[in-house]
Short mmCIF file of N, CA and C in Angstrom, two decimals:
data_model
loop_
_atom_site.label_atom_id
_atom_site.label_comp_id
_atom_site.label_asym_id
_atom_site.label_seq_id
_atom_site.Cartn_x
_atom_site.Cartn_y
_atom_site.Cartn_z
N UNK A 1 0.84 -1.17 0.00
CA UNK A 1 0.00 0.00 0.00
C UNK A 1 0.89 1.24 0.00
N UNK A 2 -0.03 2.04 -0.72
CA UNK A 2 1.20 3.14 -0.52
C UNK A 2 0.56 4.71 0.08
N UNK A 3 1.31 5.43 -0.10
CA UNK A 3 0.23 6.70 0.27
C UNK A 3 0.82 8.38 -0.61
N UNK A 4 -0.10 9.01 -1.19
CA UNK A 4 1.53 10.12 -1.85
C UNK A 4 1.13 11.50 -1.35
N UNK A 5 1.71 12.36 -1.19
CA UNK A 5 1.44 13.60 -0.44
C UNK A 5 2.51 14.12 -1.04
N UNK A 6 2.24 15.63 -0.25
CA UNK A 6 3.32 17.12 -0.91
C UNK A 6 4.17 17.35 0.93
N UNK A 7 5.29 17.38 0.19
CA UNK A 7 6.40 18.00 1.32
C UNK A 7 5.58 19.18 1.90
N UNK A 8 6.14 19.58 3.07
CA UNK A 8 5.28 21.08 3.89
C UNK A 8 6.13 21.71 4.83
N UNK A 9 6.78 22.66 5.22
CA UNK A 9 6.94 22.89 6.47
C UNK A 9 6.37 22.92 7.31
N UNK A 10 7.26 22.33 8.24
CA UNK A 10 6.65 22.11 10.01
C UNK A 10 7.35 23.19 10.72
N UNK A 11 6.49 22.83 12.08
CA UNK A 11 7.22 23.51 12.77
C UNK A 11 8.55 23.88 13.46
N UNK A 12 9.28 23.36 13.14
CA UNK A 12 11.01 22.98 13.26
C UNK A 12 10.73 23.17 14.76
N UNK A 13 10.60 22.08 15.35
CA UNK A 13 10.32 21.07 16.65
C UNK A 13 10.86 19.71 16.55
N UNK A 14 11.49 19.46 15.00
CA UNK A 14 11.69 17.92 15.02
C UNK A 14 13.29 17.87 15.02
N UNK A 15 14.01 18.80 14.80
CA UNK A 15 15.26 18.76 15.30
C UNK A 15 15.50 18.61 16.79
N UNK A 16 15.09 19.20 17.47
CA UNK A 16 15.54 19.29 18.68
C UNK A 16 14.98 17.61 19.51
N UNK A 17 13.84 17.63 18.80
CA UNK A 17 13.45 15.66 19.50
C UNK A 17 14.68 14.78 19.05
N UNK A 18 14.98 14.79 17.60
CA UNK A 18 15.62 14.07 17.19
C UNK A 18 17.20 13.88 17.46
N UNK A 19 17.40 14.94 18.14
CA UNK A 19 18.82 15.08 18.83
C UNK A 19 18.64 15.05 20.45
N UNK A 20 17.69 14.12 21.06
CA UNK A 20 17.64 13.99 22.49
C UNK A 20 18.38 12.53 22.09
N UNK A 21 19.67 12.44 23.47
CA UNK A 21 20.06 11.12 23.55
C UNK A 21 19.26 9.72 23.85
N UNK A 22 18.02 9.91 24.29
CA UNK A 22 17.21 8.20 24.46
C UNK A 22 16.65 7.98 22.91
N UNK A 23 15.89 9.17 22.08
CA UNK A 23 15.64 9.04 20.67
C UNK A 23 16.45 8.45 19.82
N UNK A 24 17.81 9.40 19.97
CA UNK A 24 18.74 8.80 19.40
C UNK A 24 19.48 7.18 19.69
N UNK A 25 19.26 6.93 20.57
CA UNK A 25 19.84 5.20 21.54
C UNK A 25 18.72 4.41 21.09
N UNK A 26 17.45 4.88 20.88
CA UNK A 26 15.82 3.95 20.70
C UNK A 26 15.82 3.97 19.18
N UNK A 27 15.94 5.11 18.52
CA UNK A 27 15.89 4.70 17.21
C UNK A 27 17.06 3.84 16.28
N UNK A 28 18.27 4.19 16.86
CA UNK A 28 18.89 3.37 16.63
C UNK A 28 18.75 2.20 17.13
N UNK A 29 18.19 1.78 18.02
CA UNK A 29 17.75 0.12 18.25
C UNK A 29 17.18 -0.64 17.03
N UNK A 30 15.96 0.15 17.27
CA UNK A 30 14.85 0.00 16.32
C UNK A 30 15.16 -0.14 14.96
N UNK A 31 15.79 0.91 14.42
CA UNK A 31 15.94 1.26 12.76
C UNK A 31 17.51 0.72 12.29
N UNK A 32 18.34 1.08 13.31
CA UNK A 32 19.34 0.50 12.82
C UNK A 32 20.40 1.77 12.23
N UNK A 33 19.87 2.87 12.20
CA UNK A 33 20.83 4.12 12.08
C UNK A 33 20.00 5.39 12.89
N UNK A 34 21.77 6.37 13.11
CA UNK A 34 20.96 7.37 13.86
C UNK A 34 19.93 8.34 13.07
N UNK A 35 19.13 9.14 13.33
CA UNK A 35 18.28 9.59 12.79
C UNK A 35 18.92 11.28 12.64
N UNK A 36 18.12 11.91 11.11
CA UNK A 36 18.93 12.99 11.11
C UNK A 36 18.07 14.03 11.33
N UNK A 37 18.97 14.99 12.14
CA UNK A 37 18.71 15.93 12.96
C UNK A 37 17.50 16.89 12.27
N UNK A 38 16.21 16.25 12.30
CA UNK A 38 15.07 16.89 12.26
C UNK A 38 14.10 16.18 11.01
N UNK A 39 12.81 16.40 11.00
CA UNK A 39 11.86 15.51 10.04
C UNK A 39 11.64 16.47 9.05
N UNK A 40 10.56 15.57 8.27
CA UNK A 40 9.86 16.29 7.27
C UNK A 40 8.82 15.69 7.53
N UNK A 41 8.06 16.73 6.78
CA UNK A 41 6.23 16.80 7.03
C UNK A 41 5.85 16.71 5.36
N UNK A 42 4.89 15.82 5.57
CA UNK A 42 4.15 15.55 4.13
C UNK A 42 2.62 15.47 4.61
N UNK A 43 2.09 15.75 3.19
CA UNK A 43 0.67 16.78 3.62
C UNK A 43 -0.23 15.71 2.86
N UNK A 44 -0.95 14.21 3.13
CA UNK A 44 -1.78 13.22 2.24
C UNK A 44 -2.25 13.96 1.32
N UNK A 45 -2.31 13.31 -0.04
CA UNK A 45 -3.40 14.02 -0.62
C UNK A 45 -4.59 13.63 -0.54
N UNK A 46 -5.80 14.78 -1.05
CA UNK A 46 -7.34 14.08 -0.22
C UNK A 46 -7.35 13.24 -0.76
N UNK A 47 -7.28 12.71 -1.53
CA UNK A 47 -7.49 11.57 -2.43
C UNK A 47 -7.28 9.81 -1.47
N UNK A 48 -5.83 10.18 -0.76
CA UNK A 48 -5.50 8.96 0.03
C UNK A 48 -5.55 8.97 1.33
N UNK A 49 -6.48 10.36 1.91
CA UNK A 49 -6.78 10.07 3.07
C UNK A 49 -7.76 9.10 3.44
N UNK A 50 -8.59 8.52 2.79
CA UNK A 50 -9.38 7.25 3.33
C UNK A 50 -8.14 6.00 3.67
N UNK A 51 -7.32 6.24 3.16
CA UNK A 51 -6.71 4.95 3.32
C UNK A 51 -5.45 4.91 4.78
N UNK A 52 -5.72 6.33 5.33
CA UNK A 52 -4.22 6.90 5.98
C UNK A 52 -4.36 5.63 7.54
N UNK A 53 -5.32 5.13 7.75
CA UNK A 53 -5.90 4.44 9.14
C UNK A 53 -5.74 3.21 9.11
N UNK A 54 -5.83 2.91 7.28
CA UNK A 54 -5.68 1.08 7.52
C UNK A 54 -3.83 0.86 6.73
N UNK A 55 -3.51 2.27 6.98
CA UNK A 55 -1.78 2.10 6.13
C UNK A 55 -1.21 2.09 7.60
N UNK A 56 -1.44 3.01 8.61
CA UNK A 56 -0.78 3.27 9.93
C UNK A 56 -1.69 2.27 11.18
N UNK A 57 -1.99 1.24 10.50
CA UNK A 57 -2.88 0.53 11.88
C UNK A 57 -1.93 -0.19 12.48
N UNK A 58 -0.94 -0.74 11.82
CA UNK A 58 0.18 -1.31 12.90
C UNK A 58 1.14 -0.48 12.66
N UNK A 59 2.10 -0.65 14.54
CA UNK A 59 3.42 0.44 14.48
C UNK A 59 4.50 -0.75 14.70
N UNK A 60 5.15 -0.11 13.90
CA UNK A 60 6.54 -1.39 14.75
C UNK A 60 7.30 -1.25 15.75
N UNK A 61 7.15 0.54 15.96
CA UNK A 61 7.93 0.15 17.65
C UNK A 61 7.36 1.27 18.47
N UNK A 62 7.66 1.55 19.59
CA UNK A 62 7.51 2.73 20.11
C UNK A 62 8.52 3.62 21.15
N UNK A 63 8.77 4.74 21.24
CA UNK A 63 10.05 5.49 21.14
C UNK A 63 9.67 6.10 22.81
N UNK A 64 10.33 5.08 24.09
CA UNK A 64 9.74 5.55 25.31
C UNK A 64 10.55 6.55 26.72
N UNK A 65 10.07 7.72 26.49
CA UNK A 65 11.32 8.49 27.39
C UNK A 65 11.60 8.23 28.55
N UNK A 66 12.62 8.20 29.14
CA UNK A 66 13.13 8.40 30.45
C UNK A 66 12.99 9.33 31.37
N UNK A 67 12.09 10.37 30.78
CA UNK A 67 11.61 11.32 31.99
C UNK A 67 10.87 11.60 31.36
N UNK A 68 9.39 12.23 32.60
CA UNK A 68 8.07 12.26 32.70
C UNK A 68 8.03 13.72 31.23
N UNK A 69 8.88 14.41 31.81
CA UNK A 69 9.12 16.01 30.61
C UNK A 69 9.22 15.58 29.09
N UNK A 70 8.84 14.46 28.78
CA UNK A 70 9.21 14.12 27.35
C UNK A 70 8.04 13.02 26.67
N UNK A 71 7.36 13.17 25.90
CA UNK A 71 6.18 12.39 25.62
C UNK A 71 6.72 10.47 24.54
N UNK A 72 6.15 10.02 24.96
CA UNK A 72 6.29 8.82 23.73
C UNK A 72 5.51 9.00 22.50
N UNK A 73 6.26 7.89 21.48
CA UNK A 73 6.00 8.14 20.05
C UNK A 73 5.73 6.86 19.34
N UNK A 74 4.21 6.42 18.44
CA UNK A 74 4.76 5.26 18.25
C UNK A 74 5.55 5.80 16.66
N UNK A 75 6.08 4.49 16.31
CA UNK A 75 6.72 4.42 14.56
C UNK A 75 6.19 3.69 13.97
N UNK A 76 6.55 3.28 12.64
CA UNK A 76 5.91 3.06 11.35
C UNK A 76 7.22 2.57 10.47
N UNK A 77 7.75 1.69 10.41
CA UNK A 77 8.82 1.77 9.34
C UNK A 77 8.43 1.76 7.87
N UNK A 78 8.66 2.80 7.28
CA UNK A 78 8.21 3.19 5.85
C UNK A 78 9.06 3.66 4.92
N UNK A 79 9.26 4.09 3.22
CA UNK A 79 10.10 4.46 2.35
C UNK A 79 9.47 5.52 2.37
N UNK A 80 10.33 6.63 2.24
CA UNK A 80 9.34 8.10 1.34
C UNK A 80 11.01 7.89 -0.07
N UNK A 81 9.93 7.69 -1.60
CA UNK A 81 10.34 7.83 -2.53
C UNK A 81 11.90 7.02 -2.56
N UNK A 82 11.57 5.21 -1.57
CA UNK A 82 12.43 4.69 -1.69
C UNK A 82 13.52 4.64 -0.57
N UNK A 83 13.68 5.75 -0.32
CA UNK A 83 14.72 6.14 1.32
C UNK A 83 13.94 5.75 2.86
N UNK A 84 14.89 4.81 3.54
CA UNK A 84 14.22 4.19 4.52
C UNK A 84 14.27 5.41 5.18
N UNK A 85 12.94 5.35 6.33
CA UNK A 85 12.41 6.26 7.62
C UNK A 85 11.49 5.57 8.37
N UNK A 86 10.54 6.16 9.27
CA UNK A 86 9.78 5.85 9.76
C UNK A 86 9.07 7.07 10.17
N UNK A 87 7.61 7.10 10.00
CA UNK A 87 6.45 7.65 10.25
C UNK A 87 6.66 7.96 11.85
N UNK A 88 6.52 8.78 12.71
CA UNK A 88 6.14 9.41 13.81
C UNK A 88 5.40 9.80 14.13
N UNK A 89 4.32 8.88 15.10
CA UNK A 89 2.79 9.74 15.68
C UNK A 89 3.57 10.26 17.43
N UNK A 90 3.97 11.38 17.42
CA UNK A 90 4.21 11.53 19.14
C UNK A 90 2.56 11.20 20.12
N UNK A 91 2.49 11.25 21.34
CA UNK A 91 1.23 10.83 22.02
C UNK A 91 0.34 11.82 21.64
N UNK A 92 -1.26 11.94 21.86
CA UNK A 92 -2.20 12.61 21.47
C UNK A 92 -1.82 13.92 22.38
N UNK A 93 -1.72 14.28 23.46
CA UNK A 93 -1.33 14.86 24.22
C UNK A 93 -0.62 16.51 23.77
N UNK A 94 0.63 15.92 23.25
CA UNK A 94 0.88 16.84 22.37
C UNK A 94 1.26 16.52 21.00
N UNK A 95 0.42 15.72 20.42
CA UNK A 95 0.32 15.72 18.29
C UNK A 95 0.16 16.81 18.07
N UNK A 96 0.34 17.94 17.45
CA UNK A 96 0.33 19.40 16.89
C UNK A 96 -0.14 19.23 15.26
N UNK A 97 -0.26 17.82 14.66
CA UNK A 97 -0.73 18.16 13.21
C UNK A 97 -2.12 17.13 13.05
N UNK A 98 -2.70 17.66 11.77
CA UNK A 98 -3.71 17.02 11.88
C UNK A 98 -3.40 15.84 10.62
N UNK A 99 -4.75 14.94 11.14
CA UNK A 99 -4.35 13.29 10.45
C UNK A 99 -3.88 13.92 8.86
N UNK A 100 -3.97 14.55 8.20
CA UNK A 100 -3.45 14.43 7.20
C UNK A 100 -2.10 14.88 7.14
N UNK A 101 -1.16 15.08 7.95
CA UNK A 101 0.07 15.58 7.93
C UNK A 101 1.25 14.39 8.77
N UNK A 102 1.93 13.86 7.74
CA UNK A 102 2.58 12.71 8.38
C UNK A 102 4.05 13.19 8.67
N UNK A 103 4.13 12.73 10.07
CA UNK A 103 6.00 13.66 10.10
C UNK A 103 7.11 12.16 9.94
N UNK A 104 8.09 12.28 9.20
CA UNK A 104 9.06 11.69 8.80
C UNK A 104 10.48 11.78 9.62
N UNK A 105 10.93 10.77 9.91
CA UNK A 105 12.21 10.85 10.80
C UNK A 105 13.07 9.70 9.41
N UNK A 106 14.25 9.79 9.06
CA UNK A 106 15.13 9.66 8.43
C UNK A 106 16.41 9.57 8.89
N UNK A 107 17.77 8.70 8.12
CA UNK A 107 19.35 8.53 8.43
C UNK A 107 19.31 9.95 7.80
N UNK A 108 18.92 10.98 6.62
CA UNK A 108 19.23 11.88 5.90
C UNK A 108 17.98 12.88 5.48
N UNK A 109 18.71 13.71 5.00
CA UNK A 109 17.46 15.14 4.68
C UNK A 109 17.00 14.38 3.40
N UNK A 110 15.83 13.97 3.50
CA UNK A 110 15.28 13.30 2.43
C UNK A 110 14.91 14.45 0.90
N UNK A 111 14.76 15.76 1.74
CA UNK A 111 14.70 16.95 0.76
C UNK A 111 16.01 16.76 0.21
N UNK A 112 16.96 17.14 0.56
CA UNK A 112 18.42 17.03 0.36
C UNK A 112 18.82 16.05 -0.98
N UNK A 113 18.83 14.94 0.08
CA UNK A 113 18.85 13.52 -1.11
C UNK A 113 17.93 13.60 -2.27
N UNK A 114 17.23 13.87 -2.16
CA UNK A 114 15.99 13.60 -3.66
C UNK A 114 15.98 15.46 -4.11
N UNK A 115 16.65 16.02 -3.87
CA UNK A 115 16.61 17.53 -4.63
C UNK A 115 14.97 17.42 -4.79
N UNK A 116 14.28 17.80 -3.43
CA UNK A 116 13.13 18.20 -3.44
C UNK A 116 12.58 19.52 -2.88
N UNK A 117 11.73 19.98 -2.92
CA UNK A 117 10.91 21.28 -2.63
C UNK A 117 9.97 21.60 -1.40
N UNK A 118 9.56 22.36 -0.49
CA UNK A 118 8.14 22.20 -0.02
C UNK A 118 7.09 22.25 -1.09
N UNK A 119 5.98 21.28 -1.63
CA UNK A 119 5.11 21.28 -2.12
C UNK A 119 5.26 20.45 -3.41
N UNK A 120 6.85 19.88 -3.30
CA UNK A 120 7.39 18.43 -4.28
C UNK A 120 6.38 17.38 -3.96
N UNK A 121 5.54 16.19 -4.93
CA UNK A 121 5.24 15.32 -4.45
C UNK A 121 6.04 14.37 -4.19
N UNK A 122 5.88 13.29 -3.01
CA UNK A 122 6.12 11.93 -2.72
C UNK A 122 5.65 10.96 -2.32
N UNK A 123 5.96 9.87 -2.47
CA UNK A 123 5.35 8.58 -2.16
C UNK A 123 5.81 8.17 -1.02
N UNK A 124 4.81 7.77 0.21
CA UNK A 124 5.50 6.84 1.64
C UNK A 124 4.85 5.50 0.89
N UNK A 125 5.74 4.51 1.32
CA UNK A 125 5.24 3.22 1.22
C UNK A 125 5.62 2.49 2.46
N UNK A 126 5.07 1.15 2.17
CA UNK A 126 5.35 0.64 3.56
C UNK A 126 6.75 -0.53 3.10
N UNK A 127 7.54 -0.78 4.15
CA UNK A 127 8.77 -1.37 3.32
C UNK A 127 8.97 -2.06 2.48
N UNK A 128 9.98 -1.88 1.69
CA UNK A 128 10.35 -2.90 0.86
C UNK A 128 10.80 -1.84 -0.30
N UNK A 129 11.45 -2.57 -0.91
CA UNK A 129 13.03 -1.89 -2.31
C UNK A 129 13.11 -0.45 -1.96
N UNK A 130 14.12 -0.89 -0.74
CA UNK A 130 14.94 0.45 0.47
C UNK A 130 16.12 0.71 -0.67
N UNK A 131 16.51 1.71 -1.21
CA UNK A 131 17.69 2.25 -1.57
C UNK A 131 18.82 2.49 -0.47
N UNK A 132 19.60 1.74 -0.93
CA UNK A 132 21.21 1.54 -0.32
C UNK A 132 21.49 2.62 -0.02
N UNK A 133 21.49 2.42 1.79
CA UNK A 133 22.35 4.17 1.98
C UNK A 133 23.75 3.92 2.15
N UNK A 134 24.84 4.83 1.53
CA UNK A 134 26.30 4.91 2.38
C UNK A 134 27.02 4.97 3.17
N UNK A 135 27.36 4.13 4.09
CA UNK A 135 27.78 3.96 5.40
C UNK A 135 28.54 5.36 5.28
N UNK A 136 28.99 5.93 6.46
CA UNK A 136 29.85 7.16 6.60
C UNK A 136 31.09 6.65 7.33
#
């Protein structure tokens, strides 16, 4: 299944999660590389929002802090346009976007890598034919 949406700016809130040391120690459990310093936001198109509930009904892990000051997150391991990531719902508590806005955690600036735009389309899928990243 897949799902395709337009890049968006967020609120640049996802750097600073993504550079807390338990995120960084949990996602690397989980995913298998560290995650880079901040997400991207993709905006469903209406078209595939009926489908956004039965694409995200299972998570594969969930991201649990060590102090009360910091909320949990579940994940999603998914491709956007091929490049492994994973989908991020933080707790309802404080989610700040609405169901049609999916935030992306990544090894790399997926804008970067794919010379993309805010308002570029892309495809999340759910895994499978991950493009080879370069060890550093």
């Amino acid at each position: 299944m897949r799902l395709t949406g337009h890049i968006q700016s967020g609120a640049g809130m996802g750097a600073s999660f993504t550079r807390l040391p338990w995120v960084v120690s949990q996602f690397e459990t989980f995913m298998g590389f560290r995650p880079f310093p901040g997400t991207l936001n993709i905006r469903i198109r209406d078209e595939d929002l009926f489908r956004i509930d039965r694409f995200f009904s299972r998570m594969d892990f969930q991201l649990i802090p060590h102090s009360p000051q910091y909320c949990s997150a579940m994940l999603k391991k998914i491709t956007v346009n091929g490049i492994e990531a994973a989908a991020v719902f933080p707790s309802e508590d404080v989610h700040i976007h609405g169901k049609d806005i999916v935030e992306i955690i990544s090894y790399c600036s997926i804008k970067e890598a794919l010379h993309l735009n805010d308002g570029d389309e892309v495809t999340i899928s759910e895994r499978g034919n991950i493009i080879c990243r370069e060890e550093d």
